[in-house]
CSV table of N, CA, C and O in Angstrom, one decimal:
chain,number,residue,atom,x,y,z
A,6,MET,N,14.6,13.4,3.4
A,6,MET,CA,13.9,12.2,3.4
A,6,MET,C,13.7,11.8,4.8
A,6,MET,O,14.6,11.9,5.6
A,7,VAL,N,12.5,11.3,5.1
A,7,VAL,CA,12.1,10.9,6.5
A,7,VAL,C,12.2,9.3,6.6
A,7,VAL,O,11.7,8.7,5.6
A,8,SER,N,12.6,8.8,7.7
A,8,SER,CA,12.6,7.4,7.9
A,8,SER,C,11.3,7.0,8.7
A,8,SER,O,11.0,7.6,9.7
A,9,ILE,N,10.6,6.0,8.2
A,9,ILE,CA,9.5,5.5,8.9
A,9,ILE,C,10.0,4.3,9.7
A,9,ILE,O,10.3,3.3,9.2
A,10,ASP,N,10.2,4.5,11.0
A,10,ASP,CA,10.7,3.4,11.8
A,10,ASP,C,9.7,3.2,12.9
A,10,ASP,O,8.6,3.8,12.9
A,11,ASP,N,10.0,2.3,13.8
A,11,ASP,CA,9.1,1.9,14.9
A,11,ASP,C,8.5,3.1,15.5
A,11,ASP,O,9.2,4.0,15.9
A,12,GLY,N,7.2,3.2,15.7
A,12,GLY,CA,6.6,4.4,16.3
A,12,GLY,C,5.2,4.5,15.9
A,12,GLY,O,4.5,3.5,15.6
A,13,THR,N,4.7,5.7,15.9
A,13,THR,CA,3.3,5.9,15.7
A,13,THR,C,2.8,5.5,14.3
A,13,THR,O,3.6,5.5,13.3
A,14,ALA,N,1.6,5.0,14.2
A,14,ALA,CA,1.0,4.6,12.9
A,14,ALA,C,0.2,5.7,12.2
A,14,ALA,O,-0.3,5.5,11.1
A,15,ASP,N,0.1,6.8,12.9
A,15,ASP,CA,-0.7,7.9,12.3
A,15,ASP,C,0.0,8.7,11.3
A,15,ASP,O,1.2,9.0,11.4
A,16,VAL,N,-0.6,9.0,10.1
A,16,VAL,CA,0.0,9.8,9.1
A,16,VAL,C,-0.8,11.1,9.0
A,16,VAL,O,-1.9,11.1,8.4
A,17,PRO,N,-0.2,12.2,9.5
A,17,PRO,CA,-1.0,13.5,9.4
A,17,PRO,C,-0.9,14.0,7.9
A,17,PRO,O,0.0,13.7,7.2
A,18,GLU,N,-2.0,14.7,7.6
A,18,GLU,CA,-2.1,15.3,6.2
A,18,GLU,C,-0.8,16.1,5.9
A,18,GLU,O,-0.4,16.1,4.7
A,19,SER,N,-0.2,16.7,6.9
A,19,SER,CA,0.9,17.6,6.6
A,19,SER,C,2.1,16.8,6.1
A,19,SER,O,3.1,17.3,5.5
A,20,GLU,N,2.1,15.4,6.3
A,20,GLU,CA,3.2,14.6,5.8
A,20,GLU,C,3.0,13.9,4.5
A,20,GLU,O,3.8,13.2,4.0
A,21,ARG,N,1.8,14.2,3.9
A,21,ARG,CA,1.5,13.6,2.6
A,21,ARG,C,2.5,14.1,1.6
A,21,ARG,O,2.9,15.3,1.6
A,22,TYR,N,2.9,13.2,0.7
A,22,TYR,CA,3.9,13.5,-0.4
A,22,TYR,C,5.3,13.6,0.1
A,22,TYR,O,6.2,14.0,-0.6
A,23,THR,N,5.5,13.3,1.4
A,23,THR,CA,6.9,13.3,1.9
A,23,THR,C,7.6,12.0,1.4
A,23,THR,O,7.1,10.9,1.4
A,24,ARG,N,8.9,12.2,1.0
A,24,ARG,CA,9.7,11.0,0.6
A,24,ARG,C,10.1,10.3,1.9
A,24,ARG,O,10.6,11.0,2.8
A,25,VAL,N,10.0,9.0,1.9
A,25,VAL,CA,10.3,8.2,3.1
A,25,VAL,C,11.1,7.0,2.8
A,25,VAL,O,11.2,6.6,1.7
A,26,ILE,N,11.8,6.5,3.9
A,26,ILE,CA,12.6,5.3,3.8
A,26,ILE,C,11.9,4.3,4.8
A,26,ILE,O,11.6,4.7,5.9
A,27,VAL,N,11.7,3.1,4.3
A,27,VAL,CA,11.1,2.1,5.2
A,27,VAL,C,11.9,0.8,5.1
A,27,VAL,O,12.3,0.4,4.0
A,28,THR,N,12.1,0.1,6.2
A,28,THR,CA,12.9,-1.1,6.2
A,28,THR,C,11.9,-2.2,6.8
A,28,THR,O,11.3,-1.9,7.8
A,29,GLY,N,11.9,-3.4,6.2
A,29,GLY,CA,11.1,-4.5,6.7
A,29,GLY,C,11.1,-5.6,5.8
A,29,GLY,O,11.9,-5.7,4.9
A,30,THR,N,10.2,-6.5,6.0
A,30,THR,CA,10.0,-7.7,5.2
A,30,THR,C,8.6,-7.8,4.6
A,30,THR,O,7.6,-7.6,5.3
A,31,TYR,N,8.5,-7.9,3.3
A,31,TYR,CA,7.2,-8.0,2.6
A,31,TYR,C,6.5,-9.2,3.1
A,31,TYR,O,7.0,-10.3,3.2
A,32,ASP,N,5.2,-9.1,3.3
A,32,ASP,CA,4.3,-10.2,3.6
A,32,ASP,C,3.5,-10.5,2.3
A,32,ASP,O,2.4,-10.0,2.1
A,33,ALA,N,4.0,-11.3,1.4
A,33,ALA,CA,3.4,-11.6,0.1
A,33,ALA,C,2.1,-12.2,0.3
A,33,ALA,O,1.2,-12.0,-0.6
A,34,ALA,N,1.8,-13.0,1.3
A,34,ALA,CA,0.5,-13.7,1.5
A,34,ALA,C,-0.6,-12.7,1.7
A,34,ALA,O,-1.8,-13.0,1.5
A,35,ALA,N,-0.2,-11.5,2.1
A,35,ALA,CA,-1.3,-10.4,2.4
A,35,ALA,C,-1.4,-9.4,1.3
A,35,ALA,O,-2.0,-8.4,1.5
A,36,GLU,N,-0.8,-9.7,0.1
A,36,GLU,CA,-0.8,-8.8,-1.0
A,36,GLU,C,-2.3,-8.7,-1.5
A,36,GLU,O,-3.0,-9.7,-1.6
A,37,VAL,N,-2.7,-7.5,-1.9
A,37,VAL,CA,-4.0,-7.3,-2.5
A,37,VAL,C,-3.9,-6.4,-3.7
A,37,VAL,O,-2.9,-5.7,-3.9
A,38,ALA,N,-4.9,-6.4,-4.6
A,38,ALA,CA,-5.0,-5.5,-5.7
A,38,ALA,C,-5.9,-4.4,-5.4
A,38,ALA,O,-7.0,-4.6,-4.9
A,39,ILE,N,-5.5,-3.2,-5.7
A,39,ILE,CA,-6.4,-2.0,-5.5
A,39,ILE,C,-7.0,-1.7,-6.9
A,39,ILE,O,-6.2,-1.3,-7.8
A,40,LEU,N,-8.2,-2.0,-7.1
A,40,LEU,CA,-8.8,-2.0,-8.5
A,40,LEU,C,-9.0,-0.6,-9.0
A,40,LEU,O,-9.0,0.4,-8.3
A,41,ASN,N,-9.3,-0.6,-10.3
A,41,ASN,CA,-9.7,0.6,-11.1
A,41,ASN,C,-8.6,1.7,-11.0
A,41,ASN,O,-8.9,2.9,-10.7
A,42,ARG,N,-7.4,1.3,-11.2
A,42,ARG,CA,-6.3,2.3,-11.2
A,42,ARG,C,-5.7,2.2,-12.6
A,42,ARG,O,-5.1,1.3,-13.0
A,43,SER,N,-5.9,3.3,-13.4
A,43,SER,CA,-5.4,3.3,-14.8
A,43,SER,C,-4.0,3.9,-14.9
A,43,SER,O,-3.6,4.6,-14.0
A,44,GLN,N,-3.4,3.5,-16.0
A,44,GLN,CA,-2.0,4.0,-16.2
A,44,GLN,C,-1.9,4.2,-17.7
A,44,GLN,O,-2.1,3.3,-18.5
A,45,GLY,N,-1.7,5.5,-18.1
A,45,GLY,CA,-1.6,5.8,-19.6
A,45,GLY,C,-2.9,5.4,-20.3
A,45,GLY,O,-2.9,5.1,-21.5
A,46,GLY,N,-4.1,5.5,-19.6
A,46,GLY,CA,-5.4,5.2,-20.2
A,46,GLY,C,-5.7,3.8,-20.2
A,46,GLY,O,-6.9,3.4,-20.5
A,47,ALA,N,-4.8,2.9,-19.8
A,47,ALA,CA,-5.1,1.4,-19.7
A,47,ALA,C,-5.7,1.0,-18.4
A,47,ALA,O,-5.2,1.5,-17.3
A,48,PRO,N,-6.7,0.2,-18.3
A,48,PRO,CA,-7.2,-0.3,-17.0
A,48,PRO,C,-6.3,-1.2,-16.3
A,48,PRO,O,-5.6,-2.0,-17.0
A,49,GLY,N,-6.3,-1.2,-15.0
A,49,GLY,CA,-5.5,-2.1,-14.3
A,49,GLY,C,-5.7,-1.9,-12.8
A,49,GLY,O,-6.7,-1.4,-12.3
A,50,ALA,N,-4.7,-2.3,-12.0
A,50,ALA,CA,-4.7,-2.3,-10.5
A,50,ALA,C,-3.4,-2.0,-10.0
A,50,ALA,O,-2.3,-2.3,-10.6
A,51,TRP,N,-3.4,-1.4,-8.8
A,51,TRP,CA,-2.2,-1.2,-8.0
A,51,TRP,C,-1.9,-2.5,-7.3
A,51,TRP,O,-2.9,-3.2,-6.8
A,52,VAL,N,-0.7,-2.9,-7.1
A,52,VAL,CA,-0.3,-4.0,-6.3
A,52,VAL,C,0.2,-3.5,-4.9
A,52,VAL,O,1.1,-2.8,-4.8
A,53,LEU,N,-0.6,-3.9,-3.9
A,53,LEU,CA,-0.3,-3.4,-2.5
A,53,LEU,C,0.1,-4.5,-1.6
A,53,LEU,O,-0.6,-5.5,-1.5
A,54,THR,N,1.3,-4.4,-1.1
A,54,THR,CA,1.9,-5.4,-0.3
A,54,THR,C,2.4,-4.8,1.0
A,54,THR,O,3.1,-3.8,1.0
A,55,PRO,N,2.0,-5.4,2.2
A,55,PRO,CA,2.5,-4.8,3.4
A,55,PRO,C,4.0,-5.1,3.6
A,55,PRO,O,4.5,-6.2,3.4
A,56,LEU,N,4.7,-4.1,4.1
A,56,LEU,CA,6.1,-4.2,4.5
A,56,LEU,C,6.1,-4.2,6.0
A,56,LEU,O,5.7,-3.2,6.6
A,57,VAL,N,6.4,-5.4,6.6
A,57,VAL,CA,6.3,-5.5,8.1
A,57,VAL,C,7.6,-5.1,8.7
A,57,VAL,O,8.7,-5.7,8.4
A,58,GLN,N,7.6,-4.1,9.6
A,58,GLN,CA,8.7,-3.6,10.3
A,58,GLN,C,9.1,-4.5,11.5
A,58,GLN,O,8.3,-5.4,11.8
A,59,ALA,N,10.2,-4.3,12.1
A,59,ALA,CA,10.8,-5.1,13.2
A,59,ALA,C,9.8,-5.2,14.3
A,59,ALA,O,9.7,-6.2,15.0
A,60,ASP,N,9.0,-4.1,14.6
A,60,ASP,CA,8.0,-4.1,15.7
A,60,ASP,C,6.7,-4.8,15.3
A,60,ASP,O,5.8,-4.8,16.1
A,61,GLY,N,6.6,-5.3,14.1
A,61,GLY,CA,5.3,-5.9,13.6
A,61,GLY,C,4.4,-5.0,12.9
A,61,GLY,O,3.3,-5.5,12.4
A,62,THR,N,4.6,-3.7,12.9
A,62,THR,CA,3.7,-2.8,12.2
A,62,THR,C,3.8,-3.0,10.7
A,62,THR,O,4.9,-3.1,10.2
A,63,ALA,N,2.6,-3.0,10.1
A,63,ALA,CA,2.6,-3.2,8.6
A,63,ALA,C,2.5,-1.8,7.9
A,63,ALA,O,1.6,-1.0,8.3
A,64,VAL,N,3.4,-1.5,7.0
A,64,VAL,CA,3.3,-0.3,6.2
A,64,VAL,C,2.9,-0.8,4.8
A,64,VAL,O,3.6,-1.5,4.1
A,65,PRO,N,1.7,-0.4,4.4
A,65,PRO,CA,1.2,-0.8,3.1
A,65,PRO,C,2.0,-0.1,2.0
A,65,PRO,O,2.2,1.1,2.1
A,66,VAL,N,2.5,-0.9,1.0
A,66,VAL,CA,3.3,-0.3,0.0
A,66,VAL,C,2.7,-0.7,-1.4
A,66,VAL,O,2.5,-1.8,-1.7
A,67,VAL,N,2.5,0.4,-2.2
A,67,VAL,CA,2.1,0.2,-3.6
A,67,VAL,C,3.4,-0.1,-4.3
A,67,VAL,O,4.2,0.8,-4.5
A,68,ARG,N,3.5,-1.4,-4.7
A,68,ARG,CA,4.8,-1.8,-5.4
A,68,ARG,C,4.8,-1.6,-6.8
A,68,ARG,O,5.8,-1.6,-7.5
A,69,GLY,N,3.6,-1.3,-7.4
A,69,GLY,CA,3.5,-1.0,-8.8
A,69,GLY,C,2.1,-1.1,-9.4
A,69,GLY,O,1.1,-1.2,-8.6
A,70,TRP,N,2.0,-1.1,-10.7
A,70,TRP,CA,0.7,-1.2,-11.4
A,70,TRP,C,0.8,-2.4,-12.3
A,70,TRP,O,1.8,-2.8,-12.8
A,71,THR,N,-0.4,-3.0,-12.5
A,71,THR,CA,-0.4,-4.2,-13.4
A,71,THR,C,-1.8,-4.1,-14.2
A,71,THR,O,-2.8,-3.8,-13.6
A,72,ALA,N,-1.7,-4.5,-15.5
A,72,ALA,CA,-2.9,-4.7,-16.3
A,72,ALA,C,-3.3,-6.2,-16.1
A,72,ALA,O,-4.5,-6.5,-16.4
A,73,ASP,N,-2.4,-7.1,-15.8
A,73,ASP,CA,-2.6,-8.5,-15.7
A,73,ASP,C,-2.1,-9.0,-14.4
A,73,ASP,O,-0.9,-9.2,-14.2
A,74,ARG,N,-3.0,-9.2,-13.4
A,74,ARG,CA,-2.5,-9.6,-12.1
A,74,ARG,C,-1.7,-10.9,-12.1
A,74,ARG,O,-0.9,-11.2,-11.2
A,75,GLY,N,-2.0,-11.8,-13.1
A,75,GLY,CA,-1.2,-13.0,-13.1
A,75,GLY,C,0.2,-12.9,-13.5
A,75,GLY,O,1.0,-13.8,-13.3
A,76,SER,N,0.6,-11.7,-14.0
A,76,SER,CA,2.0,-11.5,-14.4
A,76,SER,C,2.8,-10.6,-13.3
A,76,SER,O,3.9,-10.2,-13.6
A,77,THR,N,2.2,-10.4,-12.2
A,77,THR,CA,2.8,-9.5,-11.2
A,77,THR,C,4.0,-10.3,-10.5
A,77,THR,O,3.7,-11.4,-10.0
A,78,PRO,N,5.2,-9.8,-10.6
A,78,PRO,CA,6.3,-10.5,-9.9
A,78,PRO,C,6.1,-10.5,-8.4
A,78,PRO,O,5.6,-9.5,-7.8
A,79,PRO,N,6.6,-11.5,-7.7
A,79,PRO,CA,6.5,-11.5,-6.2
A,79,PRO,C,7.4,-10.5,-5.6
A,79,PRO,O,8.4,-10.1,-6.3
A,80,PRO,N,7.1,-10.0,-4.4
A,80,PRO,CA,8.0,-9.1,-3.8
A,80,PRO,C,9.3,-9.8,-3.4
A,80,PRO,O,9.4,-11.0,-3.3
A,81,PRO,N,10.4,-9.0,-3.2
A,81,PRO,CA,11.7,-9.7,-2.8
A,81,PRO,C,11.5,-10.3,-1.4
A,81,PRO,O,10.8,-9.8,-0.6
A,82,ALA,N,12.2,-11.4,-1.2
A,82,ALA,CA,12.3,-12.1,0.1
A,82,ALA,C,13.3,-11.4,1.0
A,82,ALA,O,14.2,-10.7,0.5
A,83,GLY,N,13.1,-11.6,2.3
A,83,GLY,CA,14.1,-11.1,3.2
A,83,GLY,C,13.9,-9.6,3.5
A,83,GLY,O,12.9,-9.0,3.1
A,84,THR,N,14.8,-9.1,4.3
A,84,THR,CA,14.7,-7.7,4.7
A,84,THR,C,15.1,-6.8,3.5
A,84,THR,O,16.1,-7.0,2.9
A,85,VAL,N,14.2,-5.8,3.3
A,85,VAL,CA,14.5,-4.8,2.2
A,85,VAL,C,14.4,-3.4,2.8
A,85,VAL,O,13.8,-3.2,3.8
A,86,LYS,N,15.0,-2.4,2.1
A,86,LYS,CA,14.9,-1.0,2.5
A,86,LYS,C,14.4,-0.4,1.2
A,86,LYS,O,15.0,-0.5,0.2
A,87,ILE,N,13.3,0.3,1.4
A,87,ILE,CA,12.7,1.0,0.2
A,87,ILE,C,12.6,2.5,0.4
A,87,ILE,O,12.6,3.0,1.6
A,88,THR,N,12.5,3.2,-0.7
A,88,THR,CA,12.1,4.6,-0.6
A,88,THR,C,10.9,4.8,-1.4
A,88,THR,O,10.6,4.1,-2.4
A,89,GLY,N,10.1,5.8,-1.0
A,89,GLY,CA,8.8,6.0,-1.7
A,89,GLY,C,8.2,7.3,-1.2
A,89,GLY,O,8.8,8.1,-0.4
A,90,VAL,N,7.0,7.6,-1.7
A,90,VAL,CA,6.2,8.8,-1.3
A,90,VAL,C,5.1,8.4,-0.4
A,90,VAL,O,4.3,7.5,-0.7
A,91,LEU,N,5.0,9.0,0.7
A,91,LEU,CA,4.0,8.8,1.7
A,91,LEU,C,2.6,9.4,1.3
A,91,LEU,O,2.6,10.5,0.8
A,92,GLN,N,1.6,8.6,1.4
A,92,GLN,CA,0.2,9.1,1.1
A,92,GLN,C,-0.7,8.8,2.3
A,92,GLN,O,-0.5,7.9,3.0
A,93,THR,N,-1.6,9.7,2.5
A,93,THR,CA,-2.6,9.5,3.5
A,93,THR,C,-3.7,8.5,3.0
A,93,THR,O,-3.8,8.3,1.8
A,94,ALA,N,-4.4,7.9,3.9
A,94,ALA,CA,-5.4,6.9,3.5
A,94,ALA,C,-6.5,7.6,2.6
A,94,ALA,O,-6.7,8.8,2.8
A,95,GLU,N,-7.1,6.9,1.7
A,95,GLU,CA,-8.1,7.5,0.8
A,95,GLU,C,-9.4,7.5,1.5
A,95,GLU,O,-9.7,6.8,2.5
A,96,ASN,N,-10.4,8.3,1.0
A,96,ASN,CA,-11.7,8.5,1.5
A,96,ASN,C,-12.6,7.3,1.3
A,96,ASN,O,-12.9,7.0,0.1
A,97,SER,N,-13.0,6.6,2.3
A,97,SER,CA,-13.8,5.4,2.2
A,97,SER,C,-15.1,5.6,1.6
A,97,SER,O,-15.8,4.7,1.1
A,98,ALA,N,-15.6,6.9,1.6
A,98,ALA,CA,-16.9,7.2,1.0
A,98,ALA,C,-16.9,7.0,-0.5
A,98,ALA,O,-18.0,6.8,-1.1
A,99,LEU,N,-15.7,7.0,-1.1
A,99,LEU,CA,-15.6,6.8,-2.6
A,99,LEU,C,-15.7,5.3,-3.0
A,99,LEU,O,-16.0,5.0,-4.1
A,100,ALA,N,-15.5,4.4,-2.1
A,100,ALA,CA,-15.4,3.0,-2.4
A,100,ALA,C,-16.6,2.4,-3.1
A,100,ALA,O,-16.4,1.7,-4.1
A,101,PRO,N,-17.8,2.6,-2.7
A,101,PRO,CA,-18.9,2.0,-3.4
A,101,PRO,C,-19.0,2.4,-4.9
A,101,PRO,O,-19.6,1.7,-5.7
A,102,ARG,N,-18.5,3.6,-5.2
A,102,ARG,CA,-18.6,4.1,-6.6
A,102,ARG,C,-17.5,3.6,-7.5
A,102,ARG,O,-17.5,3.8,-8.7
A,103,LEU,N,-16.5,2.9,-6.9
A,103,LEU,CA,-15.3,2.6,-7.7
A,103,LEU,C,-15.3,1.2,-8.3
A,103,LEU,O,-14.4,0.8,-9.1
A,104,THR,N,-16.3,0.4,-7.9
A,104,THR,CA,-16.3,-1.0,-8.5
A,104,THR,C,-17.8,-1.4,-8.8
A,104,THR,O,-18.7,-1.0,-8.0
A,105,SER,N,-17.9,-2.1,-9.9
A,105,SER,CA,-19.3,-2.5,-10.3
A,105,SER,C,-19.6,-4.0,-10.1
A,105,SER,O,-20.6,-4.5,-10.5
A,106,ARG,N,-18.6,-4.7,-9.5
A,106,ARG,CA,-18.8,-6.1,-9.3
A,106,ARG,C,-18.4,-6.5,-7.8
A,106,ARG,O,-17.6,-5.7,-7.2
A,107,PRO,N,-18.8,-7.6,-7.4
A,107,PRO,CA,-18.3,-8.1,-6.0
A,107,PRO,C,-16.8,-8.3,-6.1
A,107,PRO,O,-16.2,-8.7,-7.0
A,108,LEU,N,-16.1,-7.9,-5.0
A,108,LEU,CA,-14.7,-8.0,-4.9
A,108,LEU,C,-14.3,-9.4,-4.4
A,108,LEU,O,-15.0,-10.0,-3.6
A,109,GLN,N,-13.1,-9.9,-4.9
A,109,GLN,CA,-12.6,-11.1,-4.4
A,109,GLN,C,-11.8,-10.8,-3.1
A,109,GLN,O,-11.6,-9.7,-2.8
A,110,ALA,N,-11.4,-11.9,-2.4
A,110,ALA,CA,-10.7,-11.7,-1.1
A,110,ALA,C,-9.4,-10.9,-1.2
A,110,ALA,O,-9.1,-10.3,-0.3
A,111,ASP,N,-8.8,-11.0,-2.4
A,111,ASP,CA,-7.5,-10.3,-2.5
A,111,ASP,C,-7.6,-9.0,-3.3
A,111,ASP,O,-6.7,-8.5,-4.0
A,112,GLU,N,-8.8,-8.4,-3.3
A,112,GLU,CA,-9.1,-7.1,-4.0
A,112,GLU,C,-9.8,-6.1,-3.1
A,112,GLU,O,-10.6,-6.5,-2.2
A,113,VAL,N,-9.4,-4.9,-3.2
A,113,VAL,CA,-10.1,-3.8,-2.6
A,113,VAL,C,-10.3,-2.7,-3.5
A,113,VAL,O,-9.6,-2.6,-4.6
A,114,ALA,N,-11.3,-1.8,-3.3
A,114,ALA,CA,-11.6,-0.7,-4.1
A,114,ALA,C,-10.8,0.6,-3.8
A,114,ALA,O,-10.5,1.4,-4.6
A,115,ILE,N,-10.3,0.7,-2.5
A,115,ILE,CA,-9.7,1.9,-2.1
A,115,ILE,C,-8.8,1.6,-0.9
A,115,ILE,O,-9.0,0.6,-0.2
A,116,ILE,N,-7.8,2.4,-0.7
A,116,ILE,CA,-6.9,2.2,0.4
A,116,ILE,C,-7.3,3.2,1.5
A,116,ILE,O,-6.8,4.2,1.7
A,117,SER,N,-8.3,2.7,2.2
A,117,SER,CA,-8.8,3.5,3.4
A,117,SER,C,-8.4,2.9,4.7
A,117,SER,O,-8.0,1.7,4.7
A,118,THR,N,-8.5,3.6,5.8
A,118,THR,CA,-8.1,3.1,7.1
A,118,THR,C,-8.9,1.8,7.4
A,118,THR,O,-8.4,0.8,7.8
A,119,ALA,N,-10.2,1.9,7.1
A,119,ALA,CA,-11.1,0.7,7.4
A,119,ALA,C,-10.7,-0.5,6.5
A,119,ALA,O,-10.6,-1.6,7.1
A,120,GLU,N,-10.3,-0.3,5.3
A,120,GLU,CA,-9.9,-1.4,4.4
A,120,GLU,C,-8.6,-2.0,4.9
A,120,GLU,O,-8.4,-3.2,5.0
A,121,LEU,N,-7.6,-1.1,5.3
A,121,LEU,CA,-6.3,-1.5,5.8
A,121,LEU,C,-6.5,-2.4,7.1
A,121,LEU,O,-5.8,-3.4,7.2
A,122,ILE,N,-7.3,-2.0,8.0
A,122,ILE,CA,-7.6,-2.7,9.2
A,122,ILE,C,-8.2,-4.1,8.9
A,122,ILE,O,-7.8,-5.1,9.4
A,123,GLY,N,-9.1,-4.1,7.9
A,123,GLY,CA,-9.7,-5.4,7.5
A,123,GLY,C,-8.8,-6.3,6.8
A,123,GLY,O,-8.8,-7.5,7.0
A,124,ILE,N,-7.8,-5.8,6.1
A,124,ILE,CA,-6.8,-6.6,5.4
A,124,ILE,C,-5.8,-7.2,6.3
A,124,ILE,O,-5.4,-8.3,6.2
A,125,TYR,N,-5.4,-6.4,7.3
A,125,TYR,CA,-4.4,-6.8,8.3
A,125,TYR,C,-4.9,-6.7,9.7
A,125,TYR,O,-4.4,-5.9,10.5
A,126,PRO,N,-5.9,-7.6,10.0
A,126,PRO,CA,-6.6,-7.4,11.3
A,126,PRO,C,-5.7,-7.8,12.6
A,126,PRO,O,-6.0,-7.3,13.7
A,127,THR,N,-4.6,-8.5,12.4
A,127,THR,CA,-3.8,-8.9,13.5
A,127,THR,C,-2.5,-8.0,13.7
A,127,THR,O,-1.7,-8.3,14.5
A,128,ARG,N,-2.4,-6.9,12.9
A,128,ARG,CA,-1.3,-6.1,12.9
A,128,ARG,C,-1.7,-4.6,13.1
A,128,ARG,O,-2.8,-4.2,12.7
A,129,GLU,N,-0.8,-3.9,13.7
A,129,GLU,CA,-1.0,-2.4,13.7
A,129,GLU,C,-0.6,-2.0,12.3
A,129,GLU,O,0.4,-2.5,11.7
A,130,VAL,N,-1.4,-1.1,11.7
A,130,VAL,CA,-1.2,-0.7,10.4
A,130,VAL,C,-1.0,0.8,10.3
A,130,VAL,O,-1.8,1.6,10.9
A,131,TYR,N,-0.1,1.3,9.4
A,131,TYR,CA,0.0,2.7,9.2
A,131,TYR,C,-1.3,3.2,8.6
A,131,TYR,O,-1.9,2.6,7.7
A,132,ASP,N,-1.8,4.4,9.0
A,132,ASP,CA,-3.0,5.0,8.5
A,132,ASP,C,-2.6,5.8,7.2
A,132,ASP,O,-2.7,7.0,7.2
A,133,GLY,N,-2.2,5.1,6.2
A,133,GLY,CA,-1.7,5.7,5.0
A,133,GLY,C,-0.9,4.6,4.2
A,133,GLY,O,-1.0,3.4,4.6
A,134,PHE,N,-0.2,5.0,3.2
A,134,PHE,CA,0.5,4.0,2.4
A,134,PHE,C,1.7,4.7,1.8
A,134,PHE,O,1.8,5.9,1.7
A,135,VAL,N,2.6,3.9,1.3
A,135,VAL,CA,3.8,4.4,0.6
A,135,VAL,C,3.8,3.9,-0.9
A,135,VAL,O,3.5,2.7,-1.1
A,136,VAL,N,4.0,4.8,-1.8
A,136,VAL,CA,4.1,4.5,-3.2
A,136,VAL,C,5.6,4.3,-3.5
A,136,VAL,O,6.4,5.2,-3.4
A,137,LEU,N,5.9,3.0,-3.8
A,137,LEU,CA,7.3,2.6,-4.0
A,137,LEU,C,8.0,3.5,-5.1
A,137,LEU,O,7.5,3.7,-6.1
A,138,ASP,N,9.2,3.9,-4.7
A,138,ASP,CA,10.1,4.6,-5.7
A,138,ASP,C,11.3,3.7,-6.0
A,138,ASP,O,11.5,3.3,-7.1
A,139,THR,N,12.0,3.4,-4.9
A,139,THR,CA,13.3,2.6,-5.1
A,139,THR,C,13.4,1.5,-4.1
A,139,THR,O,13.5,1.8,-2.9
A,140,PRO,N,13.3,0.2,-4.6
A,140,PRO,CA,13.6,-0.9,-3.6
A,140,PRO,C,15.1,-1.1,-3.5
A,140,PRO,O,15.8,-0.8,-4.4
A,141,SER,N,15.5,-1.7,-2.4
A,141,SER,CA,16.9,-2.1,-2.3
A,141,SER,C,16.9,-3.3,-1.4
A,141,SER,O,16.5,-3.2,-0.2
A,142,PRO,N,17.4,-4.5,-1.8
A,142,PRO,CA,17.4,-5.7,-1.0
A,142,PRO,C,18.3,-5.6,0.2
A,142,PRO,O,19.2,-4.7,0.2
């Protein structure tokens, strides 16, 4: 397992699917829904929340899936240590085909580098994301 700590924000393709450990504080105000993500055939969205590390770098974390965004529990407060699977950013060319309606401010169609920069314009952001496996407060 690899630790993502202060350092480069680039995620090379060779590190995709690597299990990682990340420590930081969730920024619940910057949480967004990644639309059109089904689970077991049911429509829904991924819940993406940045985990801000000590150096201020935001690591986007898919905390889970929801069919009803109103029922999504908030992320834990304070410093947390999580484990998950590292993913590279998705191809932004797919975004126009993934949604048939205008997006709200807290929604995106795809987790691309451009989307991540737009979501977190005042932070350095990892060029990829982590799919949460195990949280620990």
